[in-house]
XYZ file of C-alpha atoms in Angstrom:
452
model
C 126.059 76.359 114.944
C 127.223 76.119 111.323
C 126.973 72.704 109.786
C 128.298 71.062 106.663
C 127.653 72.392 103.180
C 125.026 69.715 102.574
C 122.884 71.153 105.344
C 123.366 74.681 104.046
C 121.885 73.593 100.762
C 118.738 72.356 102.477
C 116.060 74.889 101.614
C 114.016 74.006 104.685
C 116.904 74.652 107.064
C 117.827 77.877 105.267
C 114.280 79.248 105.491
C 114.193 78.641 109.247
C 117.638 80.169 109.696
C 116.545 83.336 107.901
C 114.151 84.109 110.756
C 116.948 83.801 113.308
C 119.342 86.063 111.390
C 117.002 89.068 111.553
C 118.906 91.637 113.651
C 115.774 93.196 115.124
C 112.048 92.853 115.469
C 110.354 94.496 112.508
C 107.290 96.715 112.475
C 105.262 93.648 111.548
C 106.621 91.776 114.564
C 105.572 94.661 116.782
C 102.090 94.749 115.252
C 101.680 91.052 116.006
C 102.872 91.641 119.567
C 100.157 94.227 120.212
C 97.488 91.732 119.163
C 99.047 88.802 121.040
C 99.375 90.901 124.206
C 95.699 91.863 123.882
C 94.805 88.175 123.757
C 97.104 87.365 126.665
C 95.490 90.123 128.712
C 92.375 87.976 128.988
C 94.316 84.942 130.152
C 95.854 86.827 133.065
C 92.578 88.639 133.769
C 90.710 85.341 133.944
C 93.402 83.725 136.083
C 92.769 86.255 138.842
C 89.058 86.784 138.228
C 87.639 84.200 140.594
C 89.892 85.282 143.435
C 88.548 88.825 143.309
C 84.903 87.869 142.814
C 84.939 85.091 145.438
C 84.066 87.297 148.448
C 81.013 88.648 146.601
C 79.982 85.148 145.493
C 80.250 83.939 149.085
C 78.118 86.807 150.334
C 75.431 86.526 147.624
C 75.096 82.750 147.386
C 76.199 81.813 150.897
C 79.138 79.729 149.695
C 81.651 78.159 152.063
C 85.436 78.350 151.724
C 85.371 74.711 150.594
C 82.851 75.488 147.844
C 85.018 78.348 146.610
C 87.919 75.898 146.595
C 85.873 73.444 144.516
C 84.824 76.186 142.090
C 88.441 77.279 141.728
C 89.608 73.728 141.163
C 87.070 72.641 138.548
C 88.127 75.567 136.383
C 91.427 73.783 135.971
C 89.735 70.756 134.425
C 88.963 72.898 131.394
C 92.429 74.430 131.439
C 94.065 71.003 131.451
C 91.954 69.834 128.522
C 92.540 73.067 126.621
C 96.317 73.010 127.141
C 96.782 69.506 125.734
C 94.048 69.600 123.088
C 94.980 73.063 121.865
C 98.644 72.104 121.594
C 97.918 68.961 119.633
C 95.494 70.682 117.269
C 98.009 73.484 116.704
C 100.605 70.906 115.640
C 98.117 69.310 113.255
C 96.104 72.278 111.945
C 98.354 75.290 112.466
C 98.958 77.932 115.115
C 96.770 80.669 113.650
C 93.541 78.629 113.428
C 93.737 77.459 117.000
C 94.584 80.873 118.459
C 91.648 82.605 116.774
C 89.144 79.776 117.347
C 90.091 79.501 120.999
C 89.610 83.252 121.537
C 86.031 83.046 120.279
C 85.390 79.925 122.385
C 86.528 81.347 125.719
C 84.870 84.717 125.091
C 81.464 83.144 124.539
C 81.627 81.111 127.727
C 82.920 83.973 129.849
C 79.865 85.944 128.773
C 77.718 82.909 129.609
C 79.291 82.807 133.097
C 78.018 86.335 133.684
C 74.469 85.029 133.309
C 74.888 82.059 135.664
C 71.811 81.526 137.884
C 73.740 79.481 140.472
C 77.142 78.048 141.327
C 76.581 74.864 139.282
C 76.127 76.775 136.032
C 78.984 79.085 136.925
C 81.262 76.099 137.475
C 80.301 74.538 134.136
C 80.899 77.754 132.217
C 84.222 78.270 134.000
C 85.360 74.835 132.832
C 84.538 75.690 129.215
C 86.158 79.116 129.501
C 89.285 77.363 130.753
C 89.356 75.087 127.705
C 89.457 78.043 125.337
C 91.868 80.146 127.359
C 94.542 77.500 127.736
C 94.196 76.344 124.147
C 94.927 79.940 123.157
C 97.661 80.700 125.689
C 99.842 77.697 124.968
C 99.761 78.329 121.236
C 100.540 82.048 121.681
C 103.809 81.052 123.345
C 104.599 78.644 120.522
C 103.868 81.353 117.948
C 106.315 83.800 119.559
C 109.048 81.161 119.835
C 108.725 80.353 116.125
C 108.256 83.819 114.652
C 110.830 85.958 116.495
C 114.646 85.787 116.083
C 116.503 83.525 118.515
C 118.268 86.404 120.277
C 114.920 88.140 120.895
C 112.613 85.226 121.764
C 112.954 85.695 125.505
C 112.505 89.454 125.386
C 109.333 89.232 123.363
C 107.906 86.491 125.562
C 108.604 88.837 128.495
C 106.859 91.696 126.660
C 103.909 89.434 125.885
C 103.598 88.500 129.522
C 104.256 92.042 130.768
C 101.603 93.729 128.655
C 99.247 90.799 129.117
C 99.664 90.963 132.887
C 97.924 94.307 132.922
C 94.891 92.013 133.132
C 95.717 91.159 136.750
C 95.592 94.685 138.216
C 92.797 95.441 135.749
C 90.521 92.744 137.166
C 91.549 93.687 140.712
C 90.721 97.341 140.057
C 87.494 96.559 138.220
C 86.421 94.212 140.997
C 87.184 96.658 143.789
C 85.088 99.353 142.078
C 82.277 97.417 140.388
C 81.564 94.789 143.050
C 81.253 97.503 145.694
C 78.292 98.933 143.749
C 75.975 96.238 145.070
C 74.702 92.650 144.833
C 75.089 90.986 141.441
C 77.652 93.455 140.142
C 80.300 90.694 140.092
C 78.648 89.514 136.859
C 80.107 92.485 134.989
C 83.606 91.244 135.766
C 82.859 88.139 133.682
C 81.420 90.324 130.914
C 84.779 92.088 130.690
C 86.402 88.644 130.392
C 84.421 88.003 127.212
C 85.662 91.040 125.305
C 88.596 89.154 123.805
C 86.326 88.258 120.911
C 87.002 91.754 119.525
C 90.631 90.816 118.933
C 89.698 87.722 116.953
C 88.188 89.938 114.256
C 91.459 91.884 113.970
C 93.476 88.680 114.097
C 91.705 87.322 111.036
C 93.271 90.179 109.084
C 96.767 90.561 110.481
C 97.852 87.304 112.148
C 99.719 84.929 109.797
C 100.499 81.259 110.161
C 103.818 80.383 111.797
C 106.509 80.100 109.131
C 108.097 77.103 110.869
C 104.776 75.274 110.822
C 104.276 76.202 107.162
C 107.759 74.972 106.236
C 107.242 71.620 107.936
C 103.776 71.178 106.450
C 104.466 71.678 102.750
C 103.739 75.407 102.513
C 107.241 76.724 101.825
C 106.070 79.257 99.242
C 103.855 81.033 101.787
C 106.652 80.936 104.355
C 109.146 82.342 101.832
C 106.837 85.273 101.040
C 106.419 86.208 104.693
C 110.112 85.802 105.530
C 111.094 87.946 102.551
C 108.718 90.667 103.760
C 110.284 90.616 107.233
C 113.779 90.751 105.730
C 112.869 93.761 103.589
C 111.527 95.573 106.644
C 114.714 94.764 108.573
C 116.928 96.051 105.728
C 115.013 99.310 105.552
C 115.253 99.729 109.310
C 118.988 99.008 109.560
C 119.939 100.615 106.260
C 122.234 97.731 105.343
C 122.505 94.073 104.513
C 121.418 91.402 106.933
C 123.864 89.060 108.691
C 124.847 85.834 106.958
C 122.512 82.882 107.318
C 123.822 80.378 109.892
C 122.146 77.048 109.270
C 121.487 74.525 112.014
C 120.990 70.850 111.337
C 117.231 70.274 110.949
C 115.505 68.332 113.705
C 113.738 65.287 112.253
C 109.983 65.281 112.678
C 108.677 62.445 114.785
C 105.686 60.668 116.237
C 103.837 61.691 119.376
C 105.360 58.704 121.170
C 108.781 60.331 120.833
C 107.801 62.862 123.502
C 108.233 59.996 125.937
C 111.525 58.808 124.472
C 114.867 59.182 126.235
C 115.584 62.427 124.346
C 112.462 64.338 125.334
C 111.091 62.674 128.499
C 113.549 64.436 130.812
C 112.667 67.779 129.251
C 108.973 67.060 129.702
C 109.460 66.123 133.367
C 111.438 69.285 134.175
C 108.855 71.459 132.425
C 105.959 69.686 134.160
C 107.480 69.970 137.644
C 108.153 73.680 137.172
C 104.672 74.302 135.778
C 103.087 72.421 138.681
C 105.036 74.410 141.254
C 104.329 77.736 139.586
C 100.591 77.107 139.292
C 100.361 76.059 142.946
C 102.045 79.324 143.931
C 100.415 81.691 141.463
C 96.833 80.520 141.772
C 97.249 79.724 145.438
C 98.376 83.265 146.152
C 96.473 85.417 143.642
C 93.361 83.280 143.776
C 93.111 83.234 147.559
C 94.844 86.314 148.941
C 91.704 88.459 149.162
C 89.597 85.685 150.701
C 92.284 84.707 153.219
C 92.869 88.303 154.279
C 89.125 88.641 154.925
C 89.216 85.453 156.991
C 92.178 86.888 158.892
C 89.988 89.786 159.985
C 90.355 92.482 157.338
C 87.297 94.122 155.814
C 86.377 92.912 152.325
C 87.045 96.333 150.790
C 90.438 96.586 152.517
C 91.411 93.053 151.449
C 90.490 93.790 147.832
C 92.533 97.007 147.877
C 95.583 95.165 149.227
C 95.139 92.446 146.611
C 94.961 95.158 143.951
C 98.184 96.830 145.100
C 100.016 93.497 145.219
C 98.713 92.492 141.802
C 100.316 95.569 140.231
C 103.710 93.862 140.602
C 102.951 91.344 137.858
C 103.543 93.980 135.181
C 106.940 95.385 136.324
C 107.946 91.839 137.285
C 107.449 90.639 133.731
C 109.245 93.670 132.299
C 112.089 93.119 134.779
C 112.835 89.929 132.853
C 113.190 91.827 129.560
C 116.836 93.013 129.859
C 118.141 89.756 131.373
C 116.232 86.852 129.862
C 118.332 86.725 126.668
C 121.522 88.076 128.244
C 121.881 85.386 130.915
C 121.015 81.712 130.781
C 117.282 81.418 131.337
C 117.282 78.504 133.727
C 119.529 80.377 136.165
C 117.367 83.494 136.018
C 114.300 81.372 136.759
C 115.949 79.544 139.658
C 117.225 82.695 141.394
C 113.855 84.406 140.977
C 112.044 81.524 142.653
C 114.410 81.483 145.632
C 113.467 85.129 146.199
C 109.773 84.246 145.855
C 110.173 81.678 148.632
C 111.763 84.269 150.922
C 109.028 86.855 150.417
C 106.255 84.266 150.813
C 107.583 83.497 154.280
C 107.752 87.197 155.117
C 104.153 87.674 153.932
C 103.066 84.799 156.160
C 104.366 86.215 159.426
C 104.146 90.033 159.274
C 101.154 91.910 160.704
C 102.001 95.427 159.546
C 99.874 96.330 156.510
C 102.752 98.142 154.807
C 105.005 95.095 155.111
C 102.188 92.860 153.878
C 101.883 94.971 150.735
C 105.665 95.223 150.162
C 106.340 91.508 150.610
C 103.321 90.603 148.477
C 104.459 93.026 145.791
C 108.002 91.613 145.684
C 107.008 87.966 145.679
C 104.584 88.666 142.846
C 107.215 90.582 140.853
C 109.845 87.852 141.084
C 107.324 85.109 140.363
C 106.583 86.826 137.057
C 110.270 87.009 136.211
C 110.274 83.232 136.662
C 107.111 82.893 134.589
C 108.693 84.838 131.724
C 111.510 82.291 131.792
C 109.125 79.352 131.956
C 106.899 80.600 129.131
C 109.952 81.153 126.938
C 111.514 77.817 127.848
C 108.441 75.607 127.344
C 108.150 75.789 123.534
C 111.912 75.943 122.944
C 112.679 72.388 124.019
C 110.514 70.467 121.523
C 110.638 70.075 117.703
C 108.142 71.957 115.522
C 105.713 69.095 114.939
C 105.609 68.281 118.657
C 106.085 71.781 120.061
C 102.443 72.557 120.694
C 101.731 69.172 122.280
C 104.928 69.072 124.354
C 104.403 72.544 125.762
C 100.704 71.747 126.140
C 101.360 68.625 128.205
C 103.716 70.545 130.493
C 101.160 73.313 130.820
C 98.397 70.742 131.292
C 100.277 69.097 134.157
C 100.391 72.487 135.801
C 96.635 72.741 135.411
C 96.236 69.342 137.063
C 98.026 70.893 140.022
C 95.636 73.813 139.742
C 92.799 71.325 140.132
C 94.260 70.355 143.500
C 95.358 73.801 144.712
C 91.907 74.900 145.824
C 91.542 71.847 148.048
C 95.137 72.206 149.292
C 94.729 75.830 150.305
C 91.335 75.228 151.910
C 92.606 72.132 153.713
C 95.809 73.738 154.983
C 93.984 76.868 156.097
C 91.181 74.975 157.844
C 93.629 72.610 159.510
C 96.589 74.810 160.359
C 95.751 78.481 159.761
C 96.976 81.413 157.693
C 100.803 81.222 157.825
C 101.190 77.535 156.826
C 99.381 78.237 153.534
C 102.223 80.519 152.472
C 104.914 78.238 153.908
C 103.674 75.436 151.637
C 103.886 77.791 148.647
C 107.474 78.671 149.624
C 108.384 74.975 149.482
C 106.910 74.822 145.969
C 109.081 77.793 144.970
C 112.231 76.037 146.172
C 111.328 72.854 144.276
C 110.923 74.957 141.114
C 114.324 76.604 141.695
C 116.146 73.293 142.189
C 114.472 71.604 139.217
C 115.033 74.426 136.757
C 118.461 75.421 138.051
C 120.037 71.958 138.131
C 118.104 69.958 135.544
C 116.901 72.530 132.976
C 118.499 72.998 129.559
C 120.523 75.929 128.228
C 118.321 77.555 125.574
C 119.258 81.238 125.469
C 120.350 82.537 122.047
C 120.176 79.086 120.484
C 118.296 78.167 117.322
C 115.235 76.046 117.987
C 116.869 73.373 115.836
C 119.992 73.423 118.014
C 117.975 72.980 121.209
């Protein structure tokens, strides 16, 4: 969108447009992505951690299914707090500070969880780990949306998720090997969850502040220096001049109350509904699949191996989004993916053959991560810079509220109705996501953040 000459003379708008006109991701962009994916690895690892350690916790401490459900749910209290608080602090203090501080915070409390003497301490440390993880995760997504060109935002969010999702099969594999070594070995899984602190030391050296945040907070000189560096790298890579700057009309900064105005409230509702549905499915499935398969009659080792094989799909599922997320409109990609998730959830619920269980679980996981790539790209795109962290954080936080309930929902549905209805309820959630995103979501692909 090219606007009048008066807008083109606005130095703020021009600086932001210079990021979007970069024809490719530079070497610096790729270096950032390696670090961000390392951080994201621990989010996905932690998301699945309790599900894979739950059978060992039940055996060692004599916990009931309901207690596991409570432990799973209270973790989301911290996630909810972290999502909203981290987003707001990132809008006020900057993206970089919150990312690095949150990494240290969650790492410390994951290590503390490894030393828990009982389920009460473990629950408390899981809450605090959740605060740090979601404060970090939400701001990582904001950082990518603001620092990568508009025609590459979706692809790099998909790469972030894809490489980060190695944490899911990693924790499944670690759990299946380490926990089998004997009582108490589950503690080492939480030790692994605390190793993200290593990345914070590297991040202090190589991770910059978001240029959009700098521009809107009176630090244009720093933003100009970084943008010029990225442009020089792009020129050297392409061997020619960069495309012309196409300036979009700047979005006025506003108060927090504007998130609930007519302009942004609908966006917030769509995001929140989709986040709620996804969390109910993702944590309901990944967090409970091993435990429910054991309850269905499979041996613990066999259930963990199946969970591991299914979890592998998160990585190719995220990468599957890479070639399509910027080529087609995101909301349609997300909606179609979730319809397929619903289908494979129902198949998983009714088949008895182990091969079909693995195949259907693999496919539903893969397509759910295509949808998550869309959702993680979409969330920060639909809010202005000074409200982007908070807006995305509230949507993410609403999902975590649902996560607080999912443990009780799964336990209640299983205890009352059995195995298959648990997955039927998740299929309904997938269809709600598809309808909400497909019919009420915004078109955001290949648009400047100021245009959206």
